[in-house]
Each structure stands twice: as C-alpha cells, then as structure tokens.
XYZ file of N, CA, C and O in Angstrom:
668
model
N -28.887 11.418 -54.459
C -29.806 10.519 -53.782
C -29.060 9.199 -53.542
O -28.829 8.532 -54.550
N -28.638 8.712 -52.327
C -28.285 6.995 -51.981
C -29.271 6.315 -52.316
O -30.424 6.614 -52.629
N -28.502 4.985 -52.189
C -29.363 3.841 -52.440
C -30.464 3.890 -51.542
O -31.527 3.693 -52.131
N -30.584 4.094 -50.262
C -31.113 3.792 -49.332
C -32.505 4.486 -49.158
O -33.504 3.966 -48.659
N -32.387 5.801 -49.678
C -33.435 6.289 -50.324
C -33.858 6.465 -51.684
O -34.835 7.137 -52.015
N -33.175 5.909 -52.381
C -33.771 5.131 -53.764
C -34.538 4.162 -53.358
O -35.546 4.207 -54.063
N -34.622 3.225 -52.532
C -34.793 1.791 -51.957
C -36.227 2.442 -51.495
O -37.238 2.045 -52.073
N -36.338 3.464 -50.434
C -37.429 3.655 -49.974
C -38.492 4.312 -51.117
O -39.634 3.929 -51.371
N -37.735 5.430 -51.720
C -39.372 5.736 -52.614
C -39.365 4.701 -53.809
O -40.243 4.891 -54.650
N -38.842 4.050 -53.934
C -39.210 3.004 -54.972
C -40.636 1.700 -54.341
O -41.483 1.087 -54.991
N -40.392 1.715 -53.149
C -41.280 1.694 -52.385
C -42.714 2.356 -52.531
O -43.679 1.602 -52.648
N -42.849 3.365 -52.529
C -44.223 4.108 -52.399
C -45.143 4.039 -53.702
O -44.553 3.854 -54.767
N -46.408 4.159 -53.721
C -46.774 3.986 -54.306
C -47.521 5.314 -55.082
O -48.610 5.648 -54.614
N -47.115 5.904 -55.970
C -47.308 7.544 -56.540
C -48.539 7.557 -57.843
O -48.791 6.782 -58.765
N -48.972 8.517 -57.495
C -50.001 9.061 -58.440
C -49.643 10.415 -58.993
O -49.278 11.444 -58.424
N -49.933 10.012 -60.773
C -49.295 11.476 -61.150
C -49.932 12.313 -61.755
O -50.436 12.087 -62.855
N -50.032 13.579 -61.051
C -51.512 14.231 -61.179
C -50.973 15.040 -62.288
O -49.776 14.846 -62.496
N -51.561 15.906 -63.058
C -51.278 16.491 -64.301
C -52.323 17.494 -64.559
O -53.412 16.999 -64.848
N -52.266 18.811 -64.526
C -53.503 19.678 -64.387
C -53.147 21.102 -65.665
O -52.027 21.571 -65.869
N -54.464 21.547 -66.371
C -54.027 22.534 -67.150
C -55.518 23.082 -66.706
O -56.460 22.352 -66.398
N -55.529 24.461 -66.737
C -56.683 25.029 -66.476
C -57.474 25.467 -67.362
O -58.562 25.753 -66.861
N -57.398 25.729 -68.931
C -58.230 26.244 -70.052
C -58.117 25.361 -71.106
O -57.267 24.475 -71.193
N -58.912 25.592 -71.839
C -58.574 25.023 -73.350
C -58.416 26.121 -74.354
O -59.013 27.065 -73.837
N -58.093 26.389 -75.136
C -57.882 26.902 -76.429
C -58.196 26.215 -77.457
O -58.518 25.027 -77.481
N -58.088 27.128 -78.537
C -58.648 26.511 -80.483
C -57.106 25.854 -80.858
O -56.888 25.204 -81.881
N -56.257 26.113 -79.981
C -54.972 26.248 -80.438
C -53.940 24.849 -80.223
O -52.885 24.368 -80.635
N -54.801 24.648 -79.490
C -54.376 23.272 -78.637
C -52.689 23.837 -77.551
O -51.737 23.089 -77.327
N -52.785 24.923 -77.206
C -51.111 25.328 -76.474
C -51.307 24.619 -75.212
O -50.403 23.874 -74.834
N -52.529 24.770 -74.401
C -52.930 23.900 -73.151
C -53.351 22.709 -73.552
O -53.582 22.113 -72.500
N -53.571 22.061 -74.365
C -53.379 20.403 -74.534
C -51.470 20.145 -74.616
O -50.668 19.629 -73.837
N -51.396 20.523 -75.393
C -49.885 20.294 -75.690
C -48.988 20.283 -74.200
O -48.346 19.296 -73.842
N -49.054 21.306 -73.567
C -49.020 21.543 -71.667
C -49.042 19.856 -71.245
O -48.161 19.106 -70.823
N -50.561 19.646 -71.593
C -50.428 18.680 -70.604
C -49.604 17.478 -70.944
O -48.768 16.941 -70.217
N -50.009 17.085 -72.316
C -48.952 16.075 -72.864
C -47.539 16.416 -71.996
O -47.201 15.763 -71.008
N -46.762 17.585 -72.559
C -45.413 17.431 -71.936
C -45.302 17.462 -70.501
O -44.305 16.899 -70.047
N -46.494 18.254 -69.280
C -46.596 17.668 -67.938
C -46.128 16.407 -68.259
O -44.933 16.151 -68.412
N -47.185 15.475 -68.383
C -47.484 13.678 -68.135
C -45.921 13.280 -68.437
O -45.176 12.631 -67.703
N -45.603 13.903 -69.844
C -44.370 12.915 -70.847
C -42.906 13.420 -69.397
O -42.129 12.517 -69.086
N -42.776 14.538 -68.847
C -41.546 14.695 -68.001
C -41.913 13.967 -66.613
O -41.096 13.570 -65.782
N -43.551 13.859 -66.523
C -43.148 13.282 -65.330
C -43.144 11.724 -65.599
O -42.640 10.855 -64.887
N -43.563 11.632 -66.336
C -43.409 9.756 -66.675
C -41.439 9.282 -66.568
O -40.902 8.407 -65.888
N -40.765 10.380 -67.629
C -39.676 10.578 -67.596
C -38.704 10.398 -66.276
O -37.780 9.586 -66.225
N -39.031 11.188 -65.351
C -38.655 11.228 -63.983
C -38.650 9.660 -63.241
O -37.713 9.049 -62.728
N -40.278 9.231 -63.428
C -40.405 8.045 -62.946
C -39.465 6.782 -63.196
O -38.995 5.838 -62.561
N -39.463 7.205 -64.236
C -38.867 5.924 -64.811
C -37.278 5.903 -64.523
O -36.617 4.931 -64.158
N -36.691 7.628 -64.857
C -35.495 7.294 -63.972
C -34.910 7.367 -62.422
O -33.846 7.466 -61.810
N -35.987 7.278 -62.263
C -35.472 6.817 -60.700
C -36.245 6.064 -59.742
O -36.380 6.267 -58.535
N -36.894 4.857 -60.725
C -38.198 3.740 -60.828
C -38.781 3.669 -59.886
O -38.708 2.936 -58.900
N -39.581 4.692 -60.257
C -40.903 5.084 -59.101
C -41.886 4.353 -59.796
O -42.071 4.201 -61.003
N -42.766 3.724 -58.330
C -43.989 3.032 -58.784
C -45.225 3.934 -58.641
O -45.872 4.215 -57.633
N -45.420 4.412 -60.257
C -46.601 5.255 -60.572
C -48.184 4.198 -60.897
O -48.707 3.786 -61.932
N -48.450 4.101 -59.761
C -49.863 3.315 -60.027
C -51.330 3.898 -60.829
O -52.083 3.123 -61.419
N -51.560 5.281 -60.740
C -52.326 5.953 -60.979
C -51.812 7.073 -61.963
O -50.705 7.514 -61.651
N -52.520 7.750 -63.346
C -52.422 9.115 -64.183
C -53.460 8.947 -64.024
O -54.223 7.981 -63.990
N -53.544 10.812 -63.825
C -54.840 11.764 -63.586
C -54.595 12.976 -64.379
O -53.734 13.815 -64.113
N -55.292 13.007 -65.226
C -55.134 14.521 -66.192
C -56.576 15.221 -66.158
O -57.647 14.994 -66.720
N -56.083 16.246 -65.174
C -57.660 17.406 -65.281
C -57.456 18.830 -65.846
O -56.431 19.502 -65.725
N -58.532 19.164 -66.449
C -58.545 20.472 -67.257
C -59.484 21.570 -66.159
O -60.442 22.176 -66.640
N -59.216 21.703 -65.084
C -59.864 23.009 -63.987
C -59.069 23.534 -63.909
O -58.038 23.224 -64.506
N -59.178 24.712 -63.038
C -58.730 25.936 -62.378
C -58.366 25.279 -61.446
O -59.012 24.290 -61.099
N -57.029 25.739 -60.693
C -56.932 25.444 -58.982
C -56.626 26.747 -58.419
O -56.087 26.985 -57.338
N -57.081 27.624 -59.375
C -57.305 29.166 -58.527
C -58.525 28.942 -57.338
O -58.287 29.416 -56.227
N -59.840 28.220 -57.555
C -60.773 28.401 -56.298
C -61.079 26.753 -55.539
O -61.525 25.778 -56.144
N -60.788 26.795 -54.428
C -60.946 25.646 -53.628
C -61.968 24.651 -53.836
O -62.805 24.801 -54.726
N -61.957 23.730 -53.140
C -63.340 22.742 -53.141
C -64.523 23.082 -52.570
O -65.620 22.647 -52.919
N -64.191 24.296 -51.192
C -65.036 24.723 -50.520
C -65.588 26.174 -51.045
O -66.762 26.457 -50.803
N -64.898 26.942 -51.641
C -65.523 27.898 -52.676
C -65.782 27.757 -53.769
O -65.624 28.738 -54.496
N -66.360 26.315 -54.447
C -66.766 26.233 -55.428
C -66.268 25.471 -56.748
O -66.877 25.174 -57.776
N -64.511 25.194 -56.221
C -63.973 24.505 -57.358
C -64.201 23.468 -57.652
O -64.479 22.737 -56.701
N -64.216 22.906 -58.868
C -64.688 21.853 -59.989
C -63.712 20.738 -60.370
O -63.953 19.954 -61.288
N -62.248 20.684 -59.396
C -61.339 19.972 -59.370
C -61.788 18.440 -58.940
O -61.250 17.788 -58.045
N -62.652 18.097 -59.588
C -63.678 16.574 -59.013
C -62.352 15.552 -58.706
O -62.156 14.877 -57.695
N -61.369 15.691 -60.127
C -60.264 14.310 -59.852
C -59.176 14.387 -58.683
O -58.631 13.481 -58.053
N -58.994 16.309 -58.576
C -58.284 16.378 -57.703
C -58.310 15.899 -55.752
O -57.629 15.350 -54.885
N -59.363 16.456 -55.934
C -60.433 15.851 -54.646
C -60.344 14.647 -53.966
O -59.814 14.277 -52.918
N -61.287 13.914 -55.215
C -61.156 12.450 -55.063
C -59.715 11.663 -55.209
O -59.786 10.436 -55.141
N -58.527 12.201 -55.386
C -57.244 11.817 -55.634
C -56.614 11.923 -54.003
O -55.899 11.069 -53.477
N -57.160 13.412 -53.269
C -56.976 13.399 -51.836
C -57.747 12.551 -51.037
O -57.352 12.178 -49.933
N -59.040 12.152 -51.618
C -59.357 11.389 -50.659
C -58.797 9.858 -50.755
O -58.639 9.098 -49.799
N -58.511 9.555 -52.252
C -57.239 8.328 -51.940
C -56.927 8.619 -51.178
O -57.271 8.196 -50.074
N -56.224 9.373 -51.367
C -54.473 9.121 -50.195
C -54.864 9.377 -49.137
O -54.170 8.849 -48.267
N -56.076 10.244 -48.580
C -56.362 9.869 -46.928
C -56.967 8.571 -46.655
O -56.998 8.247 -45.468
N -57.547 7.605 -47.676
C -57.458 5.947 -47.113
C -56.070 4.844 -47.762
O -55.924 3.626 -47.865
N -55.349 5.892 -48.046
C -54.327 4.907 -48.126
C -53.999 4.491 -48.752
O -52.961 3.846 -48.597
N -54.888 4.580 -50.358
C -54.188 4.468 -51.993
C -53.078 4.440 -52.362
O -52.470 3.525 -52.917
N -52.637 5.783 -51.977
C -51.335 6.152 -52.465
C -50.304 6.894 -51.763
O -50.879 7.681 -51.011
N -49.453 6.969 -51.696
C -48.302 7.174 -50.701
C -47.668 9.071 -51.068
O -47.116 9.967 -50.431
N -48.223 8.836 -52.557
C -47.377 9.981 -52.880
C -47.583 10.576 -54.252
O -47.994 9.904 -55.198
N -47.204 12.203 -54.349
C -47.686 12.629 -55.642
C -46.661 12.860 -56.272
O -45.651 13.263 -55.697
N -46.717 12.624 -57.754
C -46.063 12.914 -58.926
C -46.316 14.146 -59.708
O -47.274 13.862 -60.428
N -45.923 15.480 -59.962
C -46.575 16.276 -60.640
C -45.164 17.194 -61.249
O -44.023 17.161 -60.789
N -45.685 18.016 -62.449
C -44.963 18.498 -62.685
C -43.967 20.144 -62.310
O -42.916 20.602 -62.759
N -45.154 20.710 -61.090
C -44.891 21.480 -60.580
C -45.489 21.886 -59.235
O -46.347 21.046 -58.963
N -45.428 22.571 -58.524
C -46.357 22.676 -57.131
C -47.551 23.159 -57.633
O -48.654 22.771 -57.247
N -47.290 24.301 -58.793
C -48.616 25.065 -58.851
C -49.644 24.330 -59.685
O -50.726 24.867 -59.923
N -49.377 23.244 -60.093
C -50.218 22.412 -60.809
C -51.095 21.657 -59.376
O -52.313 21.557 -59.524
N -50.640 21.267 -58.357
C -51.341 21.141 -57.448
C -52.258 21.717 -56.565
O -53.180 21.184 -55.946
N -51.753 23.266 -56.600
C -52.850 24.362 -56.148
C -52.240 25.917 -56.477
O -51.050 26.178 -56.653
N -53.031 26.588 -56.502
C -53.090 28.338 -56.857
C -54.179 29.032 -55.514
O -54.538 30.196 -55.340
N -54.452 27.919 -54.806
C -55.213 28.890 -53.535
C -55.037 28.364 -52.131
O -55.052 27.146 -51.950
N -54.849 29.307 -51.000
C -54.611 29.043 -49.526
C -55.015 27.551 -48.910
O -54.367 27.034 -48.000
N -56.172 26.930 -49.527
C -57.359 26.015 -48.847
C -56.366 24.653 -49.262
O -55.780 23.959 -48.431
N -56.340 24.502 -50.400
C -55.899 23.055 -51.151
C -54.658 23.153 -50.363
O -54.635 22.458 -49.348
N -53.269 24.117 -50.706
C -52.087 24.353 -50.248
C -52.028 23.975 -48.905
O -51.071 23.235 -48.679
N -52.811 24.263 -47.821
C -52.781 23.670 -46.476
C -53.505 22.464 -46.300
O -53.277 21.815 -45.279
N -54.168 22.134 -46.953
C -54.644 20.674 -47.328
C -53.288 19.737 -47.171
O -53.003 19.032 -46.203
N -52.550 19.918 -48.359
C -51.449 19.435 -48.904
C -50.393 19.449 -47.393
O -50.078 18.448 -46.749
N -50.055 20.659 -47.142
C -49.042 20.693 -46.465
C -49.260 19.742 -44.658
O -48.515 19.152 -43.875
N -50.676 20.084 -44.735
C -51.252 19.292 -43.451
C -51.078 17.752 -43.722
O -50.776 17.017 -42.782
N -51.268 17.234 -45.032
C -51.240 15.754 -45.476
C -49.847 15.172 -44.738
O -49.573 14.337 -43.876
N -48.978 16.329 -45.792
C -47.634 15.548 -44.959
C -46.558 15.624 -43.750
O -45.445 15.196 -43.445
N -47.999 16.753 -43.071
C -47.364 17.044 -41.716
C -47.530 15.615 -40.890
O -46.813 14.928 -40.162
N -49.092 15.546 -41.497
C -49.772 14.225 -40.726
C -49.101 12.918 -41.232
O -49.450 11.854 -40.719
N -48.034 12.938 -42.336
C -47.549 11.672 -43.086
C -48.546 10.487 -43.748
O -48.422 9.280 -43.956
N -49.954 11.820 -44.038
C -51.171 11.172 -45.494
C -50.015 11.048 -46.256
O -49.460 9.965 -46.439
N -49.662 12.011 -46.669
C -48.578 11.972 -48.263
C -47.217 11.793 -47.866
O -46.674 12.816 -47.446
N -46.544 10.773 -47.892
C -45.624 10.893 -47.851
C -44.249 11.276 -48.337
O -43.171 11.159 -47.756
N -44.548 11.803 -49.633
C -43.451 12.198 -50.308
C -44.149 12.773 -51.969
O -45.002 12.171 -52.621
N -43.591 13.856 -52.274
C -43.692 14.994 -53.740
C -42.547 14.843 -54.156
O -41.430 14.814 -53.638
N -43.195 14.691 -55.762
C -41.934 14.574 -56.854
C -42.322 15.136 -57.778
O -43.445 14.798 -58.150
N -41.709 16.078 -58.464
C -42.047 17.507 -59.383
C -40.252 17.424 -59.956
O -39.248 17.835 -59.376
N -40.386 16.721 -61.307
C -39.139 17.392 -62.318
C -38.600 18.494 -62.542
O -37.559 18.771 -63.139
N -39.617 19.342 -61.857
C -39.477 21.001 -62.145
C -38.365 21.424 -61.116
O -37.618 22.319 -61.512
N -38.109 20.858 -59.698
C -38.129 21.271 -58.730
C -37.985 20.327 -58.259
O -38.467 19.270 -58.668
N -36.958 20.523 -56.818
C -36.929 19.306 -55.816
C -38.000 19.759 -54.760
O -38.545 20.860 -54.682
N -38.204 18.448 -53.817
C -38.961 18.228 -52.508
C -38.224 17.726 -51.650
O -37.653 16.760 -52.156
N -37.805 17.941 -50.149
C -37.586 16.647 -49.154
C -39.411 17.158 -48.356
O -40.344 17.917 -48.621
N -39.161 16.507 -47.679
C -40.627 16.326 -46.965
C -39.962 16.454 -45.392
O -40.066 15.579 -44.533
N -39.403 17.482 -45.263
C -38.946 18.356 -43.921
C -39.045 19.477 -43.715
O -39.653 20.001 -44.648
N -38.517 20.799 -42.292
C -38.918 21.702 -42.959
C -38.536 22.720 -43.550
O -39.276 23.615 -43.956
N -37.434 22.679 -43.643
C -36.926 23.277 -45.182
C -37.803 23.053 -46.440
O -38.362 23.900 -47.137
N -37.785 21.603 -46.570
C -39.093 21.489 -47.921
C -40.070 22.107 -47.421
O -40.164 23.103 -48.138
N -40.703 22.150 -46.804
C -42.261 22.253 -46.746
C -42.552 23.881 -46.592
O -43.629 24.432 -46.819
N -41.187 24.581 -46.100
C -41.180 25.944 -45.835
C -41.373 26.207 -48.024
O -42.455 26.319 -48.602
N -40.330 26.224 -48.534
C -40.247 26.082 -49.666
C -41.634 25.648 -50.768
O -42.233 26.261 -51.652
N -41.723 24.562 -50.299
C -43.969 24.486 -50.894
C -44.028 25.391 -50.605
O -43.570 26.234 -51.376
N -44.711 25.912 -49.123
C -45.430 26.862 -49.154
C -45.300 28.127 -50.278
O -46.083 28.819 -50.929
N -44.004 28.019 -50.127
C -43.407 29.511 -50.332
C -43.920 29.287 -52.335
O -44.143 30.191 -53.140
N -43.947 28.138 -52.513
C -44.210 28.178 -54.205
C -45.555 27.951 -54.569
O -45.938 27.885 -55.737
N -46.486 27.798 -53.276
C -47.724 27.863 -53.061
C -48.152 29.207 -53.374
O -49.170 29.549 -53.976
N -47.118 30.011 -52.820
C -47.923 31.306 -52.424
C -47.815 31.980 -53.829
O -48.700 32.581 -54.439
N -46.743 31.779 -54.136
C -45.906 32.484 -55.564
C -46.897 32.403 -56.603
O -47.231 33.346 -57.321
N -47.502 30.848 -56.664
C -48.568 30.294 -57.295
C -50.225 31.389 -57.050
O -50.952 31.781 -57.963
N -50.324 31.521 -56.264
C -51.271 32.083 -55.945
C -51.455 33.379 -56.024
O -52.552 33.918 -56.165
N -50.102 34.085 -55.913
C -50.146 35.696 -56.521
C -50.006 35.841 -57.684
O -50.275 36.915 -58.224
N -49.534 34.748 -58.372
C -49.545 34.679 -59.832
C -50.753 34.620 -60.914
O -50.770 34.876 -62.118
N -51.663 34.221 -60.098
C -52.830 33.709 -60.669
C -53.651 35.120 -60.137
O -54.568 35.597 -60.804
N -53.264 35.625 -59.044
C -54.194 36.897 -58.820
C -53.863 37.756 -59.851
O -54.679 38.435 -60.473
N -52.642 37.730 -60.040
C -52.360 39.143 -60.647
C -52.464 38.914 -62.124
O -52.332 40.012 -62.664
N -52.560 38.408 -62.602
C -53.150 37.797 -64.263
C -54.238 37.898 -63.940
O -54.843 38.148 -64.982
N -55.063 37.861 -62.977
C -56.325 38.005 -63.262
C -56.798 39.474 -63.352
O -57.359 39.893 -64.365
N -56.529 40.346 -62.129
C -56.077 41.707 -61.877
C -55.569 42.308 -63.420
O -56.256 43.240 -63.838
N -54.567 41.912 -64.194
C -54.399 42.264 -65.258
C -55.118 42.366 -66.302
O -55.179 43.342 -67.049
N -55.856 41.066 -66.416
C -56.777 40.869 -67.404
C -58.112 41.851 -67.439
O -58.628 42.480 -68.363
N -58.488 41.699 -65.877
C -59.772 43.145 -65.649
C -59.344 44.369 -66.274
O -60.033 45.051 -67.033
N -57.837 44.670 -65.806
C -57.674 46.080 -66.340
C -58.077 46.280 -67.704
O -58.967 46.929 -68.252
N -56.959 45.367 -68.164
C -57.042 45.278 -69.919
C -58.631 45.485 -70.343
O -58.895 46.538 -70.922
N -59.493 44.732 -70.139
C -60.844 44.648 -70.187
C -61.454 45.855 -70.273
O -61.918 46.265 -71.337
N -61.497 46.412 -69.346
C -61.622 47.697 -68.577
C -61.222 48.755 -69.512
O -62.017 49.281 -70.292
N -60.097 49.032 -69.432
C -59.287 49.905 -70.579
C -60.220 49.908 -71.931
O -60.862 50.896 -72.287
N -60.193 48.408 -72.771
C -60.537 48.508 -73.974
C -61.884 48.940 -74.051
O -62.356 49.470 -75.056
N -62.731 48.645 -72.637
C -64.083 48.831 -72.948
C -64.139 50.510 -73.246
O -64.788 51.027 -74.155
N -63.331 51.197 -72.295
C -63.215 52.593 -72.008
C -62.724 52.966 -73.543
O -63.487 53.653 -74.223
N -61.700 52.610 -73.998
C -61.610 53.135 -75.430
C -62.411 52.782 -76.771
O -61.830 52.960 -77.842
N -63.645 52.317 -76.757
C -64.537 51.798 -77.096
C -64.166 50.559 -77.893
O -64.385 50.589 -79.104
N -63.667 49.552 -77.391
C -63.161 48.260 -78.129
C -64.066 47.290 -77.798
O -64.649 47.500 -76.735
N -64.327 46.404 -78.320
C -65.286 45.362 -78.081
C -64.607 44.232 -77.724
O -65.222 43.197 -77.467
C-alpha cells in the first residue's frame, strides 16, 4: 500500500461491524466475537484507520431484511452509510456481512453506487474494483452455500437420529 493511499483511507470514516450468529453455554461464539472486534481493531490501528463506530450483533445473516431477518444493527448501519455516516466497513470477514443473495447485492450495489466506499476485512484483502468486487461476490456466494449446506446437514442428522429412535 503507498502513501497516497494510506493518505486516502485514513481519510474515511469506518464502522466496524462484528457479527456472530448463536450463543452457546460455552461461550465459543462470544469468544468469536471478542477476537472478530480485537483483529479488527488491530488492523485499524495499523494502518490508522478512522473507526468512528463498533457494532457487535448476535443474528443470523443467513435470511435478509426482506424475508424476515432480525439484523436490526445491521440495517440501520446501511442506512448510515446511505446518508453519509460512514464511508466504509471494517469487518472481519465478508461472511460476517452476509450469508444471503439480498444483503450481498445490497452491499455490492453500495459500492457500485460509491455509498461505501471502501471494505477492510484482516481476513482477506478488498480493492473496490472489479476484480474486488468479482471476488466479494464470489465469497458471498461461498458464504451462502456454506450456511445452506450446514443447514441441509443438520436436517439430515436430525432426521437420521429421529429414524433410529434417538431423541
């Protein structure tokens, strides 16, 4: 990265969203999110991004806003940035941002339209061209068959045990 675009996203103003979808007795999805927040704080700091906003939500981003999802912070975090809050997201991975078709073209429309101007994920690089944006998608989608097929799995399993009389 040059100065010159060090210069510019130091500039923007980022929100760093942080998402786990369950809880457990166990605390393994609390712990998740802690180390989300702690790598992306990490990131920020080395390469002094101005993080104005943390957002830590415990939903699903398997089902959209329009089929029903319960992502209230996520939502209202897009509708920042369509008046202009914030320039840009901080997260620790794509799929923490979405697991379904609706949000994912949300997103990708944001920064077609230059709502969002720029994604930063420790996990993973971004440019915001279209090589990047081919690439989202593509970890959009990955995201999204991932979450089908764990789910798909889980029925079976279900299924199975009920059939072998397991409770």
């Amino acid at each position: 990265m040059d100065n010159d675009e060090l210069s510019r996203i130091r500039s923007y103003r980022y929100v760093l969203y942080a998402r786990k979808s369950t809880s457990d007795e166990h605390g393994e999805q609390f712990r998740s999110l802690k180390d989300q927040v702690k790598l992306c704080e990490e990131m920020a700091a080395r390469l002094g991004l101005n993080v104005v906003k943390k957002i830590e939500e415990d939903e699903s981003a398997k089902i959209s806003q329009y089929s029903g999802g319960r992502r209230h912070k996520f939502y209202k975090m897009i509708e920042d940035i369509e008046n202009g809050k914030y320039d840009g997201i901080l997260s620790y991975h794509p799929d923490r941002l979405s697991r379904n078709t609706f949000d994912s073209g949300k997103l990708v429309d944001m920064l077609d339209t230059g709502k969002i101007i720029d994604l930063k994920f420790p996990t993973t690089e971004f440019r915001n061209n279209a090589s990047g944006k081919l690439m989202l998608n593509l970890m959009f989608a990955m995201a999204k068959e991932y979450s089908e097929k764990l789910s798909e799995n889980v029925n079976r399993g279900m299924h199975g045990n009920f059939e072998d009389g397991k409770a």
